[in-house]
Tab-separated table of C-alpha atoms and ligand atoms in Angstrom:
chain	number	residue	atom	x	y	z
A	14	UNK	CA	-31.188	14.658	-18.127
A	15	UNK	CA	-32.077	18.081	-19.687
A	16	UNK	CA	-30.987	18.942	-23.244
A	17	UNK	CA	-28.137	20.503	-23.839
A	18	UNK	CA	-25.874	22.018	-26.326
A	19	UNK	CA	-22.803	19.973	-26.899
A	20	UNK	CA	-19.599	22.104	-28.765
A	21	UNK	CA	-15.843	20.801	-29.407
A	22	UNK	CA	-13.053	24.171	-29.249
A	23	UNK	CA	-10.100	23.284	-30.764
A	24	UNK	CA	-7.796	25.432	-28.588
A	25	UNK	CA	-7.723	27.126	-25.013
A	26	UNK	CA	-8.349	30.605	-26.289
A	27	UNK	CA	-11.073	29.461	-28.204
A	28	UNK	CA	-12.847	27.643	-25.195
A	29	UNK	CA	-12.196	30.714	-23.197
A	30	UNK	CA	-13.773	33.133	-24.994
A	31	UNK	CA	-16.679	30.469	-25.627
A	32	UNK	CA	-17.441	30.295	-21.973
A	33	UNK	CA	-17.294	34.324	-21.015
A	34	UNK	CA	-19.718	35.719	-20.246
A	35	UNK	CA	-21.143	39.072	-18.580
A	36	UNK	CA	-21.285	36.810	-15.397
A	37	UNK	CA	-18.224	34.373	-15.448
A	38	UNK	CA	-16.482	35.731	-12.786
A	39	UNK	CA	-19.078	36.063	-10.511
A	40	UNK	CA	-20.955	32.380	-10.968
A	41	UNK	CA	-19.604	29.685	-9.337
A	42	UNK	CA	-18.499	27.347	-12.763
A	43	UNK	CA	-19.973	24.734	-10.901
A	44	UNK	CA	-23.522	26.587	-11.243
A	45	UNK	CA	-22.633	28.436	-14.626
A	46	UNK	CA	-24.690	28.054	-17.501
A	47	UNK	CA	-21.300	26.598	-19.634
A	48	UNK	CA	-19.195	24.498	-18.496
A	49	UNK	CA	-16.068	22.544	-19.435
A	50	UNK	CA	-16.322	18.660	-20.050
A	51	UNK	CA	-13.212	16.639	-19.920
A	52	UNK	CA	-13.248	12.703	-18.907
A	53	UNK	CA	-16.479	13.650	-17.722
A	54	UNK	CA	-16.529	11.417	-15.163
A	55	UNK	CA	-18.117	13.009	-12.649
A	56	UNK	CA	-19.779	15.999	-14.805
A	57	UNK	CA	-22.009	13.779	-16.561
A	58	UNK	CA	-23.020	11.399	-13.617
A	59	UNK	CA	-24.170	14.681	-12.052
A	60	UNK	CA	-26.034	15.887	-14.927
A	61	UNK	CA	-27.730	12.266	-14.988
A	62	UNK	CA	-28.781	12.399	-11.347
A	63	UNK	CA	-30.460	16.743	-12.134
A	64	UNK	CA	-27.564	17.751	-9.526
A	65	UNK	CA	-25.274	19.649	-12.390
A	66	UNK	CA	-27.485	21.536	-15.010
A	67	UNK	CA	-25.340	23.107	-17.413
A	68	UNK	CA	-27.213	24.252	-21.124
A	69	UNK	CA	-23.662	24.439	-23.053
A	70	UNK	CA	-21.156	22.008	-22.853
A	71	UNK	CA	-17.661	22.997	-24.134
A	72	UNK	CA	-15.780	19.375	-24.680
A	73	UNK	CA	-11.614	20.077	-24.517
A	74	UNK	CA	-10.685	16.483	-25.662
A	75	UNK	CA	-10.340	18.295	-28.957
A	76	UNK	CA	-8.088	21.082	-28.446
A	77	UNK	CA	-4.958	21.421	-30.168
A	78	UNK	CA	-2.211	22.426	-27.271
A	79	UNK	CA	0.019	19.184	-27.378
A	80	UNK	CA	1.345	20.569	-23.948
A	81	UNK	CA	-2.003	19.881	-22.488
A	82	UNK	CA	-1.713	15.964	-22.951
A	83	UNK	CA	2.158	16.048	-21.673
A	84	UNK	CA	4.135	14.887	-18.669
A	85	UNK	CA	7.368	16.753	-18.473
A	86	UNK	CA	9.786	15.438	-15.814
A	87	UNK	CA	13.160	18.276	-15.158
A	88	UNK	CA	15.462	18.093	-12.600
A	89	UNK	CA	13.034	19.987	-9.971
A	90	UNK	CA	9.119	19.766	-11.737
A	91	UNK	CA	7.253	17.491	-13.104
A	92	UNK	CA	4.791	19.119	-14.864
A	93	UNK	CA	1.511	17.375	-15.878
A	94	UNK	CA	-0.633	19.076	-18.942
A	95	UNK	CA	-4.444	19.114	-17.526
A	96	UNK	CA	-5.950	16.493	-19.863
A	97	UNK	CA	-3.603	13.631	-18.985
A	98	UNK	CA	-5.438	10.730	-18.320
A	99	UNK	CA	-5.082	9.602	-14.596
A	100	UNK	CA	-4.056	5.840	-15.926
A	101	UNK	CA	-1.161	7.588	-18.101
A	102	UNK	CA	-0.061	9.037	-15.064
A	103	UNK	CA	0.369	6.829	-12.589
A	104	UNK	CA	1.753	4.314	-14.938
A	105	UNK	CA	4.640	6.903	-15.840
A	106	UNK	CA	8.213	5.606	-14.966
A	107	UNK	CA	9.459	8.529	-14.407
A	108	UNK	CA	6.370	9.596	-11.708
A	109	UNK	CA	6.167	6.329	-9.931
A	110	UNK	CA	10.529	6.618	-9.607
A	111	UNK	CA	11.123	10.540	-8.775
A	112	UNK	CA	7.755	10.532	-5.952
A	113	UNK	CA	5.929	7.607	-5.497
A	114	UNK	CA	3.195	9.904	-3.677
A	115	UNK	CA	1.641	10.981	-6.578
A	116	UNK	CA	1.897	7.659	-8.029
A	117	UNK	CA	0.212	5.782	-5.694
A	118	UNK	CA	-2.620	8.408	-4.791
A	119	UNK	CA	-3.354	7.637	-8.705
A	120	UNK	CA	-2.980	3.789	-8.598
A	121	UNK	CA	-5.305	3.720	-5.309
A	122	UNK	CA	-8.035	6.032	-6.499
A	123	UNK	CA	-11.468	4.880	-8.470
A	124	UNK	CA	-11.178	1.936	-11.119
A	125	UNK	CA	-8.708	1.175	-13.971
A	126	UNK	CA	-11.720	2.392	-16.930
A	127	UNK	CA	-12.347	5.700	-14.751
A	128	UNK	CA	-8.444	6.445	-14.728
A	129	UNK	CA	-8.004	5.922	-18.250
A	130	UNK	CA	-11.056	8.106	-18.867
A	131	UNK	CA	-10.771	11.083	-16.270
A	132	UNK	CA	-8.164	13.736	-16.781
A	133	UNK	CA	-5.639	14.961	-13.786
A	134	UNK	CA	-7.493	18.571	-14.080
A	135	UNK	CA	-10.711	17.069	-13.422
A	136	UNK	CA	-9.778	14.847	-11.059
A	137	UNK	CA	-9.135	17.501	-9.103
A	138	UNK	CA	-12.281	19.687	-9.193
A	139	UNK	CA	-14.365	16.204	-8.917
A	140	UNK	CA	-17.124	17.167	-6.675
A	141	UNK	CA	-18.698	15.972	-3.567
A	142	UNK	CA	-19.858	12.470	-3.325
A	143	UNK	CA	-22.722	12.877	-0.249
A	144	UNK	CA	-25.335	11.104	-0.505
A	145	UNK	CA	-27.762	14.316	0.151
A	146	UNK	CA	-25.977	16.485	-2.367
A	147	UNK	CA	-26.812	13.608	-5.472
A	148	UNK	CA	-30.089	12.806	-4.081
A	149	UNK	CA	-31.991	16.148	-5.338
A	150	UNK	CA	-35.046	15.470	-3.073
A	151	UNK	CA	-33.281	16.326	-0.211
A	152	UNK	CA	-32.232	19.838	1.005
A	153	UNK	CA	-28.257	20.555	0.622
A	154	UNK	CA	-26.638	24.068	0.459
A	155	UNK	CA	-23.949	23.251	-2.024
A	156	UNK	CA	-26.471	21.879	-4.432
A	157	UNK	CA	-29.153	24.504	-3.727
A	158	UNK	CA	-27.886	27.502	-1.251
A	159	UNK	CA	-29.829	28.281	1.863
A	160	UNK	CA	-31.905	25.150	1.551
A	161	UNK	CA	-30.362	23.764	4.292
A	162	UNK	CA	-27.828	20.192	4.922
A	163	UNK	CA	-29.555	17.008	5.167
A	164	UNK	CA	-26.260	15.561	6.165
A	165	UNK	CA	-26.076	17.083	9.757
A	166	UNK	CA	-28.431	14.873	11.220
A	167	UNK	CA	-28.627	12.307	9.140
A	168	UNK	CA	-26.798	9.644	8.053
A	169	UNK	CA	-23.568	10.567	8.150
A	170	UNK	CA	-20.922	8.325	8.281
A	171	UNK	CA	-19.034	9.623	5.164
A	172	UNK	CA	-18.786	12.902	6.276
A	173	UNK	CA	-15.729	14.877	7.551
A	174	UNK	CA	-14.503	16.442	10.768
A	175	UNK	CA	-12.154	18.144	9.466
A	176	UNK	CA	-12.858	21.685	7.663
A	177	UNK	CA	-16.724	21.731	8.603
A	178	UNK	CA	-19.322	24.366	8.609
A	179	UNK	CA	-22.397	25.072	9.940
A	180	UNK	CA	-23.931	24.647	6.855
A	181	UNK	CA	-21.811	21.769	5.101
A	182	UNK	CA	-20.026	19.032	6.020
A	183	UNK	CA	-19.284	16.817	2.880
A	184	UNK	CA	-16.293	15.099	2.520
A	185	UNK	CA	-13.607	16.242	-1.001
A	186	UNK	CA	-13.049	12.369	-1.630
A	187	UNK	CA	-10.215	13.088	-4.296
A	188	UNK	CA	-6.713	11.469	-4.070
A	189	UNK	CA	-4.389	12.572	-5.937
A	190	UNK	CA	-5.177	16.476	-4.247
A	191	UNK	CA	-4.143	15.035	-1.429
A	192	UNK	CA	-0.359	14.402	-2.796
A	193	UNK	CA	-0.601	17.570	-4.340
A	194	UNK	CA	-1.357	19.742	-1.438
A	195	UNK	CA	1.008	17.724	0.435
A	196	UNK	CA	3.644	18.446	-2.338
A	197	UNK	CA	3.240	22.685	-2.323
A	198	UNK	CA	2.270	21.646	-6.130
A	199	UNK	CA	0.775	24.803	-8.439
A	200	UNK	CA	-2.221	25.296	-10.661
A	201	UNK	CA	-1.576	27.384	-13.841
A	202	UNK	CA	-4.959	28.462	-15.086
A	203	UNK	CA	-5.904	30.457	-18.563
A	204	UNK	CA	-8.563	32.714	-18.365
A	205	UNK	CA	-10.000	35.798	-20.276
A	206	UNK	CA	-8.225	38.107	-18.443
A	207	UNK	CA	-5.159	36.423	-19.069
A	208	UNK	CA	-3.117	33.346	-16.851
A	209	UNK	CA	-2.320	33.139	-13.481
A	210	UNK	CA	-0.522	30.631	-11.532
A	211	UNK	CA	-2.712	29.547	-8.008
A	212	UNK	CA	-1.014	27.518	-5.043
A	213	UNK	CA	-2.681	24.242	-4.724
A	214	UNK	CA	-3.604	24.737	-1.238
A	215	UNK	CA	-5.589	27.939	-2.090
A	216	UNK	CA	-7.832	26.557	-5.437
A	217	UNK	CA	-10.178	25.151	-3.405
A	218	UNK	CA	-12.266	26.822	-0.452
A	219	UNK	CA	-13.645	26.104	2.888
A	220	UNK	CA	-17.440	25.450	2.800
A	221	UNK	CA	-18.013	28.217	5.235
A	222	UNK	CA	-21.275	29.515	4.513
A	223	UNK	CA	-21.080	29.395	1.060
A	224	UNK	CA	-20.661	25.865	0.354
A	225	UNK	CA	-21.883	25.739	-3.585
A	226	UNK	CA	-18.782	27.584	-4.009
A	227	UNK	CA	-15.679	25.060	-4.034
A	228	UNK	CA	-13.269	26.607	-5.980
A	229	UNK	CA	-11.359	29.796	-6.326
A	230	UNK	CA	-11.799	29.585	-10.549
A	231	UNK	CA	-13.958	31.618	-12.480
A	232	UNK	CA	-16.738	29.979	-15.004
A	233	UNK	CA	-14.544	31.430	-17.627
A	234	UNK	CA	-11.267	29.883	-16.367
A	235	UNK	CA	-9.506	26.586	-17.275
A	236	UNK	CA	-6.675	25.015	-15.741
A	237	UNK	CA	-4.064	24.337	-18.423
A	238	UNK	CA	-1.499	22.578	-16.263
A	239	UNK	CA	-0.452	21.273	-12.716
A	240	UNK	CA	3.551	21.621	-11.991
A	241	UNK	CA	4.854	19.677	-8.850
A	242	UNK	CA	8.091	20.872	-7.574
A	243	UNK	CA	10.649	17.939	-6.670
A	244	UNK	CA	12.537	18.351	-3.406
A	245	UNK	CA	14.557	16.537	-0.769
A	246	UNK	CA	11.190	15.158	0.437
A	247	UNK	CA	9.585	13.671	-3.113
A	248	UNK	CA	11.275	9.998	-3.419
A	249	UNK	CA	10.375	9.168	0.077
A	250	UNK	CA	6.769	9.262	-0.141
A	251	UNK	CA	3.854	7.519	0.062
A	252	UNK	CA	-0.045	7.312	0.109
A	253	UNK	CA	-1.787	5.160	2.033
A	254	UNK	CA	-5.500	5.152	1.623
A	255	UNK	CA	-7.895	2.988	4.144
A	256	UNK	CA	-11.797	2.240	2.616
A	257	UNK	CA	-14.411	-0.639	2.896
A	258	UNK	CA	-12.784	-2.387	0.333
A	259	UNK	CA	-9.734	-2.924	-1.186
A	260	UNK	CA	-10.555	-0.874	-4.661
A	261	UNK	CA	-12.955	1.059	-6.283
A	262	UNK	CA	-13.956	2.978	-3.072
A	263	UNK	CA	-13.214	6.394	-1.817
A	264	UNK	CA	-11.524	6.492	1.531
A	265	UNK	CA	-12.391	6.570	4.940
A	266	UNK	CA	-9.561	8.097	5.859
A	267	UNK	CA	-5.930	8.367	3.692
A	268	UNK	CA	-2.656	9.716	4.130
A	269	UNK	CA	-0.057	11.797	2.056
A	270	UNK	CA	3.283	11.837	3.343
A	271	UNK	CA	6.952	12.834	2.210
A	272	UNK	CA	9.743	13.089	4.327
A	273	UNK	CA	13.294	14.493	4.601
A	274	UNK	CA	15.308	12.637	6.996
A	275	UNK	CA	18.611	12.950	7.960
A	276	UNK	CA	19.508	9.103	9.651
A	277	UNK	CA	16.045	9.268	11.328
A	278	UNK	CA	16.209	12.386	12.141
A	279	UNK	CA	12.618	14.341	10.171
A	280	UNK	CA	14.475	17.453	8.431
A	281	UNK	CA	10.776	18.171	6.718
A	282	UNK	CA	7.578	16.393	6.405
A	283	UNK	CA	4.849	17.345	4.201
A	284	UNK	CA	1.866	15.490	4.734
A	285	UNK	CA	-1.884	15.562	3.674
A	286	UNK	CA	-4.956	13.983	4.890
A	287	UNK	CA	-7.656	12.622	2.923
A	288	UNK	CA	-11.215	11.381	3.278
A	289	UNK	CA	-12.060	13.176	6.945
A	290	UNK	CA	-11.989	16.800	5.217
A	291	UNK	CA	-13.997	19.052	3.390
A	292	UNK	CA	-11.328	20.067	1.288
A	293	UNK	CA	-8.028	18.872	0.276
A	294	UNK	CA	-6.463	19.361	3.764
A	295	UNK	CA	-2.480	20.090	4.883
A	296	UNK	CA	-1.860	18.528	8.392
A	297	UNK	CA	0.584	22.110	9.023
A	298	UNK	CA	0.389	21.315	12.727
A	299	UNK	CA	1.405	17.463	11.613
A	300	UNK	CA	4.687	18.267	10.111
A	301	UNK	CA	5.640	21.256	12.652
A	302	UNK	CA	5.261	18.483	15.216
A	303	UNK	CA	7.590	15.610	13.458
A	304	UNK	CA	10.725	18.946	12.718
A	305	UNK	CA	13.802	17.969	13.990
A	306	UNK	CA	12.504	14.711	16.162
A	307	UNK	CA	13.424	11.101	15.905
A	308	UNK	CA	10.569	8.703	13.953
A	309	UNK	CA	9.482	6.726	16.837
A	310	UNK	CA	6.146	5.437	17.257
A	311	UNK	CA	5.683	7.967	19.515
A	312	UNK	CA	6.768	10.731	18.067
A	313	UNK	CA	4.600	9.739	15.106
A	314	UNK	CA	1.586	9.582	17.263
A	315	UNK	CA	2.281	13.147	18.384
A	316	UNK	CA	2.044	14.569	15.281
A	317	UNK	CA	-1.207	12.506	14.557
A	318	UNK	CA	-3.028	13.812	17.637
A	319	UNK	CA	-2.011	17.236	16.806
A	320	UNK	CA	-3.198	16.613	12.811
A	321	UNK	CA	-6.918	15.945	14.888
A	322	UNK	CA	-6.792	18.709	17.257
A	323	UNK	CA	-9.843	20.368	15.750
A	324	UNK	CA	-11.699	17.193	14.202
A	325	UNK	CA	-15.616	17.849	15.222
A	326	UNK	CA	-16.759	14.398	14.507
A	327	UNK	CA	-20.777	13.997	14.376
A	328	UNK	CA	-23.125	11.000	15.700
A	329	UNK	CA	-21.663	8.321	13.027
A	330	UNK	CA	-18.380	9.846	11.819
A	331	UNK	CA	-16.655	9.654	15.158
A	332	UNK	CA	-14.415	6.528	14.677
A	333	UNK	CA	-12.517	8.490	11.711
A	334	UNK	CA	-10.486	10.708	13.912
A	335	UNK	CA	-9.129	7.252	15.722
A	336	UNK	CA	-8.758	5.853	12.654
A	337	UNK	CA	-7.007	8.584	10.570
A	338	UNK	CA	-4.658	9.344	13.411
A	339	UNK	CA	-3.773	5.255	12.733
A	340	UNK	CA	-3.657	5.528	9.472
A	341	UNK	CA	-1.006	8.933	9.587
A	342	UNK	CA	0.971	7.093	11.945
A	343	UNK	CA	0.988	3.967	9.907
A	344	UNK	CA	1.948	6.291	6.908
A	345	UNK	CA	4.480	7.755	8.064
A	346	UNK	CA	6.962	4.786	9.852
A	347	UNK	CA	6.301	2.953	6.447
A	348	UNK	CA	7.546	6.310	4.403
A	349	UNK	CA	10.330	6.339	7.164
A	350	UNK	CA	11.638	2.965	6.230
A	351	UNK	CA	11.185	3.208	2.192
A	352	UNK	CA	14.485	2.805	0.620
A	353	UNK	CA	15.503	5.214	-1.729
B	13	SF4	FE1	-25.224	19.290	1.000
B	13	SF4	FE2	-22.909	19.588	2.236
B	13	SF4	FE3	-25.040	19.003	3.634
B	13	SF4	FE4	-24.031	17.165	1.968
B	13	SF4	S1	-23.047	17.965	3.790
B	13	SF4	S2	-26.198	17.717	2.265
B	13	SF4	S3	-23.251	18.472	0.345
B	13	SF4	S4	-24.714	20.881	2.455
């Protein structure tokens, strides 16, 4: 690992104006020069393996915000401060009662000492887990643009066919995105020129051909907090997450769901797929498909196919589009029957 220089803020303003910069909104704050530690979970693994080279680190276990280590449940949000421990969240009563979804994509996701270590707003922007992107001997365009991606004809079996490019096809492996895209949730962010509020389904971006640049945040930019809004859909929800194992892998292939039924009758579904995209990804085509129908098997399968419509699987990915289609359909007649 190179050296680095390791400094504690003690508030948000403080760690804002200690990561601008002439060039923080034009560097990717995955390749910036400072960048914000959390759980570091994933940050420091990466700066282990020579992937992530940052020479500043600003830690923000030690600022002062209280509201940044909250949950706050209302009648329609439940708003989670961005250093709440994953653990702390998915344990929460009042989560794991008003939408099981965002629960369970918690409970399911890494081990029980990386949840009580990683925070939600880190979770989030968790990076890439291909093999080619940690291994720095191989060429990858999200780790070094232009260089090329060792994953399109190698192996890869991880990979998604969902949300490709020409020049990347790594898989987001997060979770609990996957609720919160499904969910419509929002990302308030504090920055130096001032906050903003950014729909979960727009923080992140397609690889396109600019893969090393995942995120719509600027260096200088730090989330703050992550509200969910609670509708007719949130207590009848689920995640359902398929891997090798039972725990302490990402998935193969995972589904977000919530539904608003009337009888069984779909009113709205919201659902999300995980492990087969590049980015968080909203099955739109999914949900227009289940509106207004009857939850058959049938129906359910429907909506799968059309969730897969524009998979592009490669030579050793191909059984996740059969398999995540299984796994949406399986989702959603077990969210259909969930009493609430
Ligand atoms: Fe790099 Fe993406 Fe190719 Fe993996 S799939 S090697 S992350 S460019």
């Amino acid at each position: 690992m190179r050296p680095f220089v390791y400094e504690r803020p003690t508030s948000v303003s403080v760690a804002i104006a200690m990561a601008s910069h002439v060039d923080a909104r034009h560097v990717a704050p995955t390749q910036a020069n400072t960048q914000f530690i959390a759980g570091g979970t994933n940050l420091a693994d990466y700066m282990k393996l020579g992937v992530a080279q940052p020479e500043r680190l600003l830690d923000l276990n030690n600022l002062a915000e209280p509201a940044l280590r909250q949950i706050r449940v209302t009648d329609d949000t439940i708003r989670f401060g961005a250093l709440v421990r994953m653990g702390e969240a998915a344990d929460n009563n009042d989560v794991r009662h008003r939408c099981p979804l965002l629960a369970d994509s918690l409970k399911f996701a890494a081990s029980g000492q990386l949840r009580n270590m990683a925070s939600l707003a880190g979770n989030v922007l968790q990076r890439t887990r291909c093999e080619y992107f940690r291994e720095t001997s191989w060429p990858c365009n999200k780790r070094d643009p232009g260089s090329g991606c060792a994953a399109m004809e190698g192996v890869n079996r991880q990979h998604a066919v969902l949300g490709t490019s020409d020049a990347c096809i790594a898989t987001y492996h997060g979770d609990f995105a996957q609720a919160l895209i499904a969910l419509d949730a929002v990302v308030e962010v504090e920055g130096r020129h001032g906050p903003r509020k950014i729909p979960f389904a727009r923080l992140h971006r397609l690889p396109g051909d600019t893969p090393d640049i995942e995120t719509d945040l600027a260096a200088d930019e730090v989330i703050v907090a992550i509200d969910v809004p609670l509708e007719a859909w949130s207590r009848r929800s689920r995640y359902l997450k398929i891997r090798d194992r039972e725990s302490y892998a990402f998935a193969l292939a995972s589904a977000a769901v919530a539904l608003d039924m009337d009888g069984d009758t779909v009113r709205q579904a919201r659902i999300a797929l995980g492990g087969v995209a590049t980015v968080p990804w909203r099955a739109r085509a999914a949900e227009a498909a289940l509106q207004g129908k009857v939850m058959e098997e049938d129906v359910a399968e429907k909506a799968a196919d059309a969730a897969f419509a524009d998979a592009k699987p490669r030579e050793h990915n191909a059984f996740k589009v059969p398999l995540g289609k299984r796994t949406l359909v399986r989702a959603l007649i077990e969210t259909r029957d969930m009493k609430v």
